[in-house]
């Protein structure tokens, strides 16, 4: 498994902690930035991780900003990306089971490291159920 990570300045420290946690679990990571806690723009990193997922270089993406909202919106602008903002493990599980999400967003100002680890574990361990959910997932990118 290979996971791309990205954050703005507000999510930098949590991103670094999650990167280390994943590497300790023998999960390969690709760090798309930011590379410090200096002020920067979350769309740059949401897009960069999303494009890495889109082109198949990695299996999943994890993005982090202060609230998780802006970076998840940015990631979801990239075709083929289904990024769920999760603040607890059940949402992470359902995002994979029902929506086949390929990216996870979290808010560094809203959750602590222990909760973030639980969310990440649940996200990567959960599988898409398929079945009745396939039709719905296919409709997500339908041109309106």
XYZ file of N, CA and C in Angstrom:
432
model
N 0.850 -1.180 0.000
C 0.000 0.000 0.000
C 0.890 1.237 0.000
N 0.431 2.250 -0.718
C 1.189 3.499 -0.821
C 0.194 4.658 -0.652
N 0.543 5.601 0.221
C -0.350 6.711 0.553
C 0.382 8.037 0.382
N -0.261 8.966 -0.347
C 0.259 10.325 -0.473
C -0.317 11.178 0.652
N 0.501 12.065 1.182
C 0.105 12.955 2.266
C 0.352 14.404 1.868
N -0.536 15.277 2.337
C -0.350 16.696 2.106
C -1.059 17.515 3.158
N -0.543 18.711 3.376
C -1.150 19.601 4.372
C -0.751 21.037 4.082
N -1.513 21.931 4.681
C -1.067 23.327 4.722
C -0.280 23.515 6.020
N 0.004 24.765 6.361
C 0.770 25.058 7.577
C 0.066 24.581 8.843
N -1.260 24.716 8.880
C -2.001 24.333 10.096
C -1.991 22.824 10.314
N -1.897 22.070 9.239
C -1.900 20.614 9.344
C -0.529 19.978 9.304
N 0.513 20.809 9.175
C 1.865 20.284 8.987
C 2.289 19.293 10.064
N 2.138 19.646 11.332
C 2.636 18.777 12.407
C 1.850 17.469 12.482
N 0.542 17.526 12.298
C -0.247 16.291 12.296
C 0.135 15.435 11.087
N 0.350 16.053 9.941
C 0.788 15.297 8.753
C 2.094 14.564 9.038
N 3.033 15.252 9.648
C 4.323 14.629 9.965
C 4.145 13.445 10.919
N 3.268 13.609 11.915
C 3.014 12.521 12.864
C 2.340 11.332 12.179
N 1.398 11.601 11.291
C 0.707 10.525 10.573
C 1.670 9.841 9.603
N 2.516 10.602 8.953
C 3.519 10.018 8.049
C 4.404 9.037 8.821
N 4.890 9.458 9.971
C 5.742 8.591 10.793
C 4.971 7.345 11.233
N 3.718 7.531 11.642
C 2.877 6.420 12.072
C 2.699 5.403 10.942
N 2.428 5.867 9.742
C 2.242 4.967 8.604
C 3.539 4.235 8.270
N 4.638 4.939 8.308
C 5.925 4.314 8.007
C 6.274 3.246 9.036
N 5.924 3.490 10.297
C 6.145 2.479 11.336
C 5.309 1.228 11.078
N 4.191 1.384 10.381
C 3.321 0.264 10.028
C 3.710 -0.348 8.679
N 4.882 0.048 8.172
C 5.404 -0.462 6.899
C 4.544 -0.061 5.702
N 3.887 1.093 5.796
C 3.113 1.637 4.681
C 3.961 2.722 4.030
N 4.166 2.585 2.732
C 4.975 3.547 1.988
C 4.213 4.863 1.855
N 4.916 5.966 2.023
C 4.285 7.286 1.931
C 4.988 8.148 0.886
N 4.214 9.067 0.329
C 4.727 10.091 -0.571
C 4.296 11.416 0.036
N 5.255 12.235 0.413
C 4.961 13.518 1.048
C 4.887 14.598 -0.030
N 3.691 15.135 -0.234
C 3.464 16.175 -1.243
C 3.561 17.575 -0.656
N 4.002 17.712 0.601
C 4.119 19.021 1.234
C 2.866 19.345 2.037
N 2.870 20.422 2.703
C 3.950 21.385 2.858
C 5.078 20.771 3.689
N 6.187 21.491 3.681
C 7.368 20.964 4.339
C 7.794 21.795 5.546
N 6.890 22.664 5.998
C 7.128 23.448 7.208
C 5.787 24.000 7.680
N 5.815 24.647 8.819
C 4.581 25.262 9.326
C 4.493 26.745 8.932
N 5.222 27.127 7.904
C 5.118 28.489 7.372
C 3.822 28.622 6.583
N 3.166 29.749 6.726
C 1.873 29.993 6.073
C 1.924 29.635 4.585
N 0.921 28.891 4.144
C 0.813 28.489 2.746
C -0.664 28.253 2.428
N -0.956 27.897 1.200
C -2.341 27.780 0.745
C -2.762 26.326 0.600
N -3.808 25.932 1.321
C -4.256 24.531 1.314
C -4.641 23.994 -0.059
N -5.203 24.802 -0.991
C -5.557 24.205 -2.288
C -4.350 23.621 -3.026
N -3.190 24.234 -2.865
C -2.003 23.733 -3.552
C -1.723 22.281 -3.172
N -1.898 21.959 -1.909
C -1.555 20.629 -1.415
C -2.716 19.646 -1.580
N -3.942 20.142 -1.482
C -5.102 19.296 -1.781
C -5.062 18.820 -3.216
N -4.747 19.746 -4.127
C -4.664 19.396 -5.557
C -3.501 18.451 -5.834
N -2.351 18.725 -5.224
C -1.163 17.906 -5.488
C -1.385 16.454 -5.056
N -1.943 16.257 -3.870
C -2.216 14.892 -3.414
C -3.283 14.245 -4.297
N -4.330 14.985 -4.616
C -5.410 14.443 -5.437
C -4.903 14.004 -6.809
N -4.031 14.779 -7.410
C -3.487 14.410 -8.719
C -2.593 13.180 -8.619
N -1.930 13.011 -7.490
C -1.108 11.823 -7.261
C -1.990 10.578 -7.146
N -3.139 10.729 -6.499
C -4.108 9.619 -6.426
C -4.709 9.385 -7.807
N -5.088 10.458 -8.475
C -5.727 10.364 -9.787
C -4.860 9.621 -10.799
N -3.559 9.873 -10.797
C -2.692 9.243 -11.801
C -2.259 7.833 -11.419
N -2.717 7.346 -10.269
C -2.451 5.966 -9.873
C -1.098 5.726 -9.236
N -0.377 6.782 -8.910
C 0.932 6.627 -8.270
C 0.823 6.074 -6.855
N -0.332 6.301 -6.232
C -0.576 5.841 -4.866
C -1.975 5.232 -4.794
N -2.219 4.517 -3.706
C -3.531 3.908 -3.500
C -4.537 4.883 -2.900
N -4.069 5.696 -1.953
C -4.928 6.631 -1.239
C -4.187 7.937 -0.988
N -4.955 8.955 -0.624
C -4.387 10.222 -0.212
C -4.963 10.645 1.118
N -4.150 11.316 1.910
C -4.580 11.892 3.181
C -4.161 13.356 3.175
N -5.123 14.245 3.405
C -4.854 15.677 3.421
C -5.342 16.281 4.732
N -4.607 17.284 5.196
C -4.891 17.870 6.501
C -4.708 19.383 6.425
N -5.702 20.110 6.914
C -5.574 21.556 7.125
C -6.157 21.841 8.504
N -6.384 23.089 8.827
C -6.882 23.421 10.160
C -8.207 22.745 10.477
N -9.182 22.904 9.586
C -10.503 22.296 9.791
C -10.711 21.048 8.956
N -9.928 20.891 7.910
C -10.120 19.796 6.962
C -11.092 20.150 5.848
N -11.817 21.235 6.011
C -12.863 21.595 5.054
C -12.265 22.096 3.742
N -11.434 23.102 3.802
C -10.893 23.697 2.586
C -10.086 22.723 1.755
N -9.251 21.935 2.410
C -8.397 21.007 1.672
C -9.209 19.873 1.069
N -10.311 19.475 1.733
C -11.167 18.427 1.156
C -11.932 18.959 -0.047
N -12.408 20.193 0.031
C -13.092 20.804 -1.116
C -12.135 20.878 -2.300
N -10.909 21.300 -2.039
C -9.903 21.413 -3.104
C -9.629 20.055 -3.743
N -9.431 19.045 -2.927
C -9.148 17.704 -3.456
C -10.307 17.204 -4.317
N -11.523 17.477 -3.889
C -12.698 16.984 -4.609
C -12.927 17.678 -5.946
N -12.184 18.716 -6.247
C -12.277 19.377 -7.552
C -11.540 18.590 -8.638
N -10.705 17.634 -8.245
C -9.939 16.837 -9.195
C -10.781 15.633 -9.608
N -10.928 15.449 -10.911
C -11.759 14.372 -11.451
C -11.317 13.012 -10.906
N -12.294 12.239 -10.479
C -12.027 10.897 -9.984
C -11.724 10.820 -8.501
N -11.681 11.958 -7.840
C -11.374 11.976 -6.411
C -12.658 12.020 -5.601
N -12.690 11.186 -4.579
C -13.773 11.185 -3.606
C -13.095 11.299 -2.239
N -13.035 12.530 -1.744
C -12.338 12.833 -0.498
C -13.357 13.104 0.598
N -13.268 12.348 1.671
C -14.188 12.500 2.798
C -13.485 13.169 3.970
N -14.127 14.167 4.524
C -13.652 14.810 5.746
C -14.192 14.003 6.917
N -13.296 13.459 7.721
C -13.704 12.594 8.830
C -13.100 13.081 10.144
N -13.936 13.104 11.169
C -13.491 13.497 12.504
C -13.607 12.369 13.514
N -14.058 11.211 13.030
C -14.157 10.021 13.880
C -14.148 8.785 12.976
N -13.858 7.619 13.528
C -13.667 6.420 12.717
C -14.895 5.934 11.934
N -16.084 6.090 12.455
C -17.257 5.585 11.733
C -17.410 6.261 10.381
N -17.209 7.560 10.318
C -17.290 8.262 9.032
C -16.230 7.745 8.061
N -15.046 7.460 8.570
C -13.975 6.920 7.721
C -14.387 5.553 7.171
N -14.959 4.732 8.011
C -15.408 3.397 7.575
C -16.490 3.511 6.514
N -17.483 4.329 6.758
C -18.591 4.460 5.814
C -18.154 5.124 4.515
N -17.179 6.014 4.593
C -16.690 6.662 3.372
C -16.062 5.644 2.431
N -15.449 4.636 2.983
C -14.866 3.562 2.168
C -15.946 2.548 1.778
N -16.750 2.089 2.755
C -17.762 1.058 2.505
C -18.795 1.479 1.470
N -19.306 2.688 1.601
C -20.439 3.131 0.782
C -20.056 4.046 -0.373
N -18.989 4.829 -0.209
C -18.649 5.853 -1.203
C -17.356 5.569 -1.958
N -16.674 4.500 -1.586
C -15.404 4.125 -2.215
C -14.443 5.316 -2.267
N -14.365 6.056 -1.172
C -13.480 7.224 -1.120
C -12.034 6.797 -1.283
N -11.299 7.601 -2.017
C -9.882 7.330 -2.233
C -8.991 8.355 -1.535
N -9.634 9.307 -0.861
C -8.888 10.276 -0.064
C -9.607 10.558 1.252
N -8.806 10.848 2.238
C -9.269 11.179 3.582
C -8.765 12.569 3.934
N -9.646 13.394 4.486
C -9.256 14.715 4.989
C -9.531 14.768 6.490
N -8.655 15.470 7.196
C -8.835 15.662 8.634
C -8.482 17.095 9.005
N -9.061 17.555 10.106
C -8.802 18.893 10.620
C -7.878 18.843 11.819
N -6.692 19.381 11.667
C -5.692 19.332 12.743
C -6.105 20.123 13.974
N -6.958 21.133 13.796
C -7.406 21.936 14.930
C -8.617 21.333 15.618
N -9.113 20.220 15.083
C -10.341 19.613 15.605
C -10.143 18.252 16.257
N -9.086 17.551 15.872
C -8.850 16.218 16.429
C -7.406 16.096 16.883
N -7.170 15.216 17.829
C -5.820 14.958 18.307
C -5.186 13.797 17.570
N -3.936 13.529 17.889
C -3.180 12.491 17.209
C -3.787 11.108 17.397
N -4.204 10.771 18.605
C -4.771 9.437 18.822
C -6.021 9.216 17.978
N -6.884 10.211 17.925
C -8.083 10.090 17.101
C -7.705 10.008 15.628
N -6.750 10.817 15.197
C -6.309 10.791 13.804
C -5.787 9.407 13.423
N -5.037 8.776 14.303
C -4.524 7.427 14.037
C -5.671 6.434 13.883
N -6.672 6.527 14.751
C -7.836 5.635 14.641
C -8.569 5.830 13.320
N -8.726 7.083 12.927
C -9.407 7.402 11.667
C -8.618 6.835 10.491
N -7.320 7.054 10.480
C -6.468 6.556 9.399
C -6.521 5.034 9.336
N -6.378 4.371 10.473
C -6.437 2.903 10.507
C -7.757 2.393 9.939
N -8.839 2.999 10.355
C -10.159 2.576 9.891
C -10.300 2.802 8.395
N -9.857 3.948 7.919
C -9.953 4.268 6.495
C -9.202 3.244 5.652
N -7.953 2.956 5.990
C -7.144 2.066 5.148
C -7.548 0.602 5.284
N -8.180 0.230 6.382
C -8.592 -1.163 6.578
C -9.981 -1.454 6.016
N -10.765 -0.430 5.770
C -12.137 -0.618 5.292
C -12.147 -0.819 3.782
N -13.117 -1.578 3.323
C -13.237 -1.909 1.901
C -14.573 -1.431 1.354
N -14.587 -1.145 0.058
C -15.814 -0.782 -0.632
C -16.710 -2.010 -0.708
N -17.982 -1.846 -0.332
C -18.930 -2.962 -0.325
C -19.492 -3.266 -1.707
N -19.390 -2.323 -2.640
C -19.937 -2.556 -3.975
C -21.449 -2.674 -3.932
N -21.990 -3.621 -4.677
C -23.433 -3.858 -4.669
C -24.235 -2.614 -4.989
N -25.205 -2.350 -4.136
C -26.113 -1.220 -4.368
C -25.396 0.126 -4.385
N -24.188 0.185 -3.851
C -23.444 1.442 -3.778
C -22.765 1.802 -5.100
N -22.532 0.834 -5.958
C -21.824 1.096 -7.217
C -22.558 2.145 -8.051
N -23.849 1.939 -8.230
C -24.641 2.870 -9.051
C -24.548 4.289 -8.500
N -24.589 4.433 -7.205
C -24.553 5.756 -6.581
C -23.187 6.407 -6.751
N -22.139 5.642 -6.561
C -20.790 6.186 -6.715
C -20.573 6.624 -8.160
N -21.064 5.834 -9.106
C -20.917 6.199 -10.522
C -21.634 7.502 -10.849
N -22.696 7.830 -10.135
C -23.441 9.062 -10.382
C -22.747 10.308 -9.827
N -21.780 10.147 -8.979
C -21.141 11.300 -8.347
C -20.537 12.247 -9.369
N -19.911 11.731 -10.416
C -19.262 12.575 -11.406
C -20.107 12.807 -12.642
N -21.346 12.471 -12.578
C -22.231 12.658 -13.730
C -22.308 14.130 -14.090
N -22.167 14.427 -15.362
C -22.329 15.809 -15.820
C -23.778 16.208 -15.703
N -24.018 17.330 -15.062
C -25.389 17.779 -14.868
C -25.774 18.819 -15.909
